[in-house]
Amino acid sequence: MSEELPEGWTMCKVSELLADVSSGFACGTHNQDRTGIGHLRPMNVSEKGEIDLSVLKSIPLDKLKRVVGLGDILFNNTNSPRLVGKTSWINSSEADGLGFSNHMTRLRAHSGILPGFLARQLHLRWQNGCFRSLCNNHVNQASLQPAVFDEIEVGLPPTDEQKRILSELEPALAKIDEAEEALERVRGNLERYRASVLKAACEGRLVPTEAELAREEGRDFEHASDLLKRILVARRQAWEKAQLEAYEKKGKKPPKNWKERYKEPQEPDVEGLPDLPEGWCWTSVEQLTQGGRPCAYGILQPGPDVVDGVPMVRIGDIREGRVHVNAIKKVAPEVAAEFPRTRLSGGEVAISLVGAIGRTAVIPECLKGGNTARAVGIIPVAPKCESKWIDFWLRSPAHNYALAHEAKEVARKTLNLESVRAFPIALPPRAEQIRAGVEIERLDSLVDEIEAVTLSRIKHCHALLETDGGRAGVVLPDNVLFEGGGGESLRRQLLKSCEVHTLLRLPTGIFYKPGVKANVLFFDKKPGSAKVQTRKLWVYDLRTNKHFTLKQKPITLADFDEFLGCYRPGSRHRRKATWSPDNPEGRWRCYDWAELEKRDKLDLDLSWLKDESIDDGSDLPEPDELAEDMIRDLQNALELLTEVSQVVTKRPS
């Protein structure tokens, strides 16, 4: 084996490099207000191999038995199978002189062995999963005895080379951390960027207005008010045609004055609405619909899946302005036939009306002949108006906010279709609608390319838990909880192979950037089984109606006290919900598997509290500002990773 090492290196058992191996001590008396002396525990060694004192338990001075000093190595001897073996070393005065628990082992190296070099070697073994095969497994935890150091070998260079390696390794790791933070900022900004683009489009700032272009080009243009007049005339004509066809089908002649039965569509209430760009006008959703076909609800009771049945769009199929058809439900043709008003032709706008209010998308042509679920409303758009414009308008932050406030609280939050029909829309000239649509889709496609890596973190964590009994708590953006396709497949895989037991809904903008929603999902790996391993999912809502900022009102550990009290890590069977029909404001609620399984796409975006502060997007930065932030972060990450690459690929001369 020595031939594989660089010149001057030798392979040594870790035990041969240690002058002292000492276990820590237990102490049941402790506090978190740092009264007494700090007592280092497994949580104080991070997964990056660093000493983390952000949460430090303290014990009385008279309970102190052993301490760590500068240059000591701290090895985590007891933890979950995944975490046991984490290693760091004491390299700052802040940790010098602290006690350490019986779950930690203090290692002191012989002269000539740099503690940092050996600690990094041991932590690398942990990262590679070496300790999983060497640990003793107990109930809910694993341990490593000192004899493990007789079984592990490390490559040892001369002392000067150890110094050189450490001098380059530590800055390289710091750059990797910085690059990761920059990429996280980019990921957090993507959702805000989409919202900002829609906001700019709906305010006439995304593309040049038709009025501006007409002036520049010395031509006339059709004002939106004239376009609306044509739409309304065509709408009435379509209604009259549909009525005549209906009379003809019944073998009857239309009665006298039958045209007077036409009901004019509801006009928008423009009081309090903002001024519009030149050439635009206010209208309502209903004014932009087809005269012979009203807005309508979908199938009430779809029944079971039918392999060759009629596609039915559900709420979970509608995401980021698209209908995802890869896992669409199909219903019996006779069931779909009972709901002719929502029989799809392609080009309608679908809108979610229950639970996740205001998700919209244009129905693609491939779903022609399909239908929708009851919780999805259909807006049949007039031929002279762009369906995409209505979709963009309803999806933009301010208007989505307004729709959510129109919803009524019943068993679940529900938006009445009458509110949708009356909803005001700013109508630009048609050519401007088309230009805005092209630009939004172009920018959306760029975001999609970046967002394709959203699921990589949870997939990586799941891979790390291949050993039965492994545990994880993973921070995730909201879209991972509800999106279909790969997101749905991953949720099903997790719920089946792991016990996904807890979901913590974090306050908006605290973990990532302002406006970005995140969650922590806790799960344990279980042995392979045909049965679904997740029996109950407990959800704690620390987001709804909670207001934190990074400076004026930062979140503190005390804000998690109720959650920590509810969590009960060692006795989950004793958990008790604080939510009930009699206490609808309770933040701790349990969903059993039967409830989860019924949710469309296994959607885990679970909320029940009435949100009194839905974000209207009024404080969103401009799209170009967000784009500049993301470009700067991406460039910074690339430069940092390039520097790291140069360090790890160069060889000593």
mmCIF file of N, CA, C and O in Angstrom, residues 172 174-187 450 628-646:
data_model
loop_
_atom_site.group_PDB
_atom_site.id
_atom_site.type_symbol
_atom_site.label_atom_id
_atom_site.label_comp_id
_atom_site.label_asym_id
_atom_site.label_seq_id
_atom_site.Cartn_x
_atom_site.Cartn_y
_atom_site.Cartn_z
ATOM 1 N N ALA A 172 -9.156 26.799 1.222
ATOM 2 C CA ALA A 172 -9.950 26.184 0.152
ATOM 3 C C ALA A 172 -11.332 25.794 0.662
ATOM 4 O O ALA A 172 -12.348 26.021 -0.006
ATOM 5 N N ALA A 174 -12.907 27.146 3.150
ATOM 6 C CA ALA A 174 -13.645 28.389 3.395
ATOM 7 C C ALA A 174 -14.239 28.926 2.089
ATOM 8 O O ALA A 174 -15.367 29.429 2.064
ATOM 9 N N LYS A 175 -13.487 28.796 0.993
ATOM 10 C CA LYS A 175 -13.986 29.254 -0.311
ATOM 11 C C LYS A 175 -15.149 28.391 -0.782
ATOM 12 O O LYS A 175 -16.103 28.889 -1.393
ATOM 13 N N ILE A 176 -15.063 27.093 -0.508
ATOM 14 C CA ILE A 176 -16.178 26.208 -0.872
ATOM 15 C C ILE A 176 -17.430 26.608 -0.105
ATOM 16 O O ILE A 176 -18.531 26.664 -0.659
ATOM 17 N N ASP A 177 -17.265 26.896 1.185
ATOM 18 C CA ASP A 177 -18.407 27.339 1.989
ATOM 19 C C ASP A 177 -19.001 28.628 1.426
ATOM 20 O O ASP A 177 -20.224 28.778 1.324
ATOM 21 N N GLU A 178 -18.122 29.547 1.064
ATOM 22 C CA GLU A 178 -18.587 30.823 0.526
ATOM 23 C C GLU A 178 -19.300 30.624 -0.805
ATOM 24 O O GLU A 178 -20.326 31.255 -1.084
ATOM 25 N N ALA A 179 -18.751 29.719 -1.635
ATOM 26 C CA ALA A 179 -19.388 29.429 -2.919
ATOM 27 C C ALA A 179 -20.762 28.807 -2.713
ATOM 28 O O ALA A 179 -21.729 29.136 -3.408
ATOM 29 N N GLU A 180 -20.863 27.905 -1.738
ATOM 30 C CA GLU A 180 -22.148 27.264 -1.446
ATOM 31 C C GLU A 180 -23.169 28.299 -0.994
ATOM 32 O O GLU A 180 -24.335 28.263 -1.395
ATOM 33 N N GLU A 181 -22.743 29.247 -0.168
ATOM 34 C CA GLU A 181 -23.653 30.298 0.288
ATOM 35 C C GLU A 181 -24.127 31.145 -0.894
ATOM 36 O O GLU A 181 -25.298 31.538 -0.963
ATOM 37 N N ALA A 182 -23.215 31.428 -1.823
ATOM 38 C CA ALA A 182 -23.593 32.221 -2.994
ATOM 39 C C ALA A 182 -24.620 31.476 -3.839
ATOM 40 O O ALA A 182 -25.598 32.060 -4.322
ATOM 41 N N LEU A 183 -24.423 30.168 -4.006
ATOM 42 C CA LEU A 183 -25.369 29.375 -4.784
ATOM 43 C C LEU A 183 -26.717 29.270 -4.082
ATOM 44 O O LEU A 183 -27.768 29.253 -4.730
ATOM 45 N N GLU A 184 -26.701 29.206 -2.754
ATOM 46 C CA GLU A 184 -27.953 29.178 -1.999
ATOM 47 C C GLU A 184 -28.710 30.489 -2.193
ATOM 48 O O GLU A 184 -29.946 30.496 -2.291
ATOM 49 N N ARG A 185 -27.974 31.592 -2.243
ATOM 50 C CA ARG A 185 -28.646 32.875 -2.467
ATOM 51 C C ARG A 185 -29.300 32.911 -3.842
ATOM 52 O O ARG A 185 -30.400 33.430 -4.014
ATOM 53 N N VAL A 186 -28.607 32.350 -4.824
ATOM 54 C CA VAL A 186 -29.176 32.289 -6.172
ATOM 55 C C VAL A 186 -30.461 31.472 -6.152
ATOM 56 O O VAL A 186 -31.500 31.882 -6.688
ATOM 57 N N ARG A 187 -30.384 30.306 -5.520
ATOM 58 C CA ARG A 187 -31.560 29.431 -5.470
ATOM 59 C C ARG A 187 -32.721 30.125 -4.760
ATOM 60 O O ARG A 187 -33.876 30.023 -5.165
ATOM 61 N N ILE A 450 -31.736 26.828 -14.117
ATOM 62 C CA ILE A 450 -31.044 26.956 -12.832
ATOM 63 C C ILE A 450 -31.757 26.136 -11.753
ATOM 64 O O ILE A 450 -31.142 25.490 -10.910
ATOM 65 N N GLU A 628 -29.070 40.816 -11.509
ATOM 66 C CA GLU A 628 -27.698 41.243 -11.210
ATOM 67 C C GLU A 628 -27.173 40.566 -9.946
ATOM 68 O O GLU A 628 -26.009 40.142 -9.889
ATOM 69 N N ASP A 629 -28.049 40.449 -8.926
ATOM 70 C CA ASP A 629 -27.647 39.757 -7.694
ATOM 71 C C ASP A 629 -27.264 38.312 -7.985
ATOM 72 O O ASP A 629 -26.243 37.809 -7.505
ATOM 73 N N MET A 630 -28.101 37.629 -8.774
ATOM 74 C CA MET A 630 -27.836 36.222 -9.065
ATOM 75 C C MET A 630 -26.584 36.048 -9.919
ATOM 76 O O MET A 630 -25.787 35.141 -9.697
ATOM 77 N N ILE A 631 -26.413 36.937 -10.901
ATOM 78 C CA ILE A 631 -25.215 36.864 -11.750
ATOM 79 C C ILE A 631 -23.963 37.086 -10.912
ATOM 80 O O ILE A 631 -22.963 36.368 -11.049
ATOM 81 N N ARG A 632 -24.019 38.063 -10.014
ATOM 82 C CA ARG A 632 -22.873 38.343 -9.158
ATOM 83 C C ARG A 632 -22.554 37.137 -8.267
ATOM 84 O O ARG A 632 -21.389 36.748 -8.110
ATOM 85 N N ASP A 633 -23.592 36.526 -7.696
ATOM 86 C CA ASP A 633 -23.372 35.358 -6.838
ATOM 87 C C ASP A 633 -22.833 34.170 -7.634
ATOM 88 O O ASP A 633 -21.951 33.445 -7.174
ATOM 89 N N LEU A 634 -23.369 33.961 -8.841
ATOM 90 C CA LEU A 634 -22.890 32.851 -9.674
ATOM 91 C C LEU A 634 -21.436 33.061 -10.084
ATOM 92 O O LEU A 634 -20.628 32.131 -10.078
ATOM 93 N N GLN A 635 -21.108 34.297 -10.466
ATOM 94 C CA GLN A 635 -19.724 34.591 -10.843
ATOM 95 C C GLN A 635 -18.785 34.413 -9.664
ATOM 96 O O GLN A 635 -17.690 33.855 -9.802
ATOM 97 N N ASN A 636 -19.230 34.864 -8.492
ATOM 98 C CA ASN A 636 -18.418 34.715 -7.292
ATOM 99 C C ASN A 636 -18.190 33.247 -6.977
ATOM 100 O O ASN A 636 -17.068 32.823 -6.668
ATOM 101 N N ALA A 637 -19.265 32.440 -7.061
ATOM 102 C CA ALA A 637 -19.139 31.006 -6.789
ATOM 103 C C ALA A 637 -18.189 30.350 -7.782
ATOM 104 O O ALA A 637 -17.353 29.518 -7.412
ATOM 105 N N LEU A 638 -18.297 30.727 -9.060
ATOM 106 C CA LEU A 638 -17.428 30.143 -10.080
ATOM 107 C C LEU A 638 -15.966 30.497 -9.822
ATOM 108 O O LEU A 638 -15.070 29.647 -9.930
ATOM 109 N N GLU A 639 -15.709 31.760 -9.472
ATOM 110 C CA GLU A 639 -14.329 32.173 -9.188
ATOM 111 C C GLU A 639 -13.763 31.423 -7.984
ATOM 112 O O GLU A 639 -12.617 30.965 -8.006
ATOM 113 N N LEU A 640 -14.577 31.284 -6.946
ATOM 114 C CA LEU A 640 -14.118 30.578 -5.740
ATOM 115 C C LEU A 640 -13.819 29.120 -6.041
ATOM 116 O O LEU A 640 -12.786 28.578 -5.622
ATOM 117 N N LEU A 641 -14.713 28.465 -6.781
ATOM 118 C CA LEU A 641 -14.506 27.050 -7.085
ATOM 119 C C LEU A 641 -13.324 26.857 -8.037
ATOM 120 O O LEU A 641 -12.623 25.847 -7.973
ATOM 121 N N THR A 642 -13.091 27.833 -8.913
ATOM 122 C CA THR A 642 -11.913 27.759 -9.794
ATOM 123 C C THR A 642 -10.635 27.842 -8.976
ATOM 124 O O THR A 642 -9.678 27.093 -9.209
ATOM 125 N N GLU A 643 -10.633 28.736 -7.984
ATOM 126 C CA GLU A 643 -9.461 28.841 -7.105
ATOM 127 C C GLU A 643 -9.235 27.542 -6.343
ATOM 128 O O GLU A 643 -8.102 27.074 -6.198
ATOM 129 N N VAL A 644 -10.319 26.943 -5.847
ATOM 130 C CA VAL A 644 -10.200 25.673 -5.128
ATOM 131 C C VAL A 644 -9.655 24.595 -6.053
ATOM 132 O O VAL A 644 -8.790 23.801 -5.677
ATOM 133 N N SER A 645 -10.159 24.567 -7.287
ATOM 134 C CA SER A 645 -9.699 23.564 -8.252
ATOM 135 C C SER A 645 -8.206 23.695 -8.504
ATOM 136 O O SER A 645 -7.483 22.695 -8.606
ATOM 137 N N GLN A 646 -7.737 24.926 -8.586
ATOM 138 C CA GLN A 646 -6.301 25.136 -8.809
ATOM 139 C C GLN A 646 -5.467 24.645 -7.635
ATOM 140 O O GLN A 646 -4.383 24.104 -7.805
#
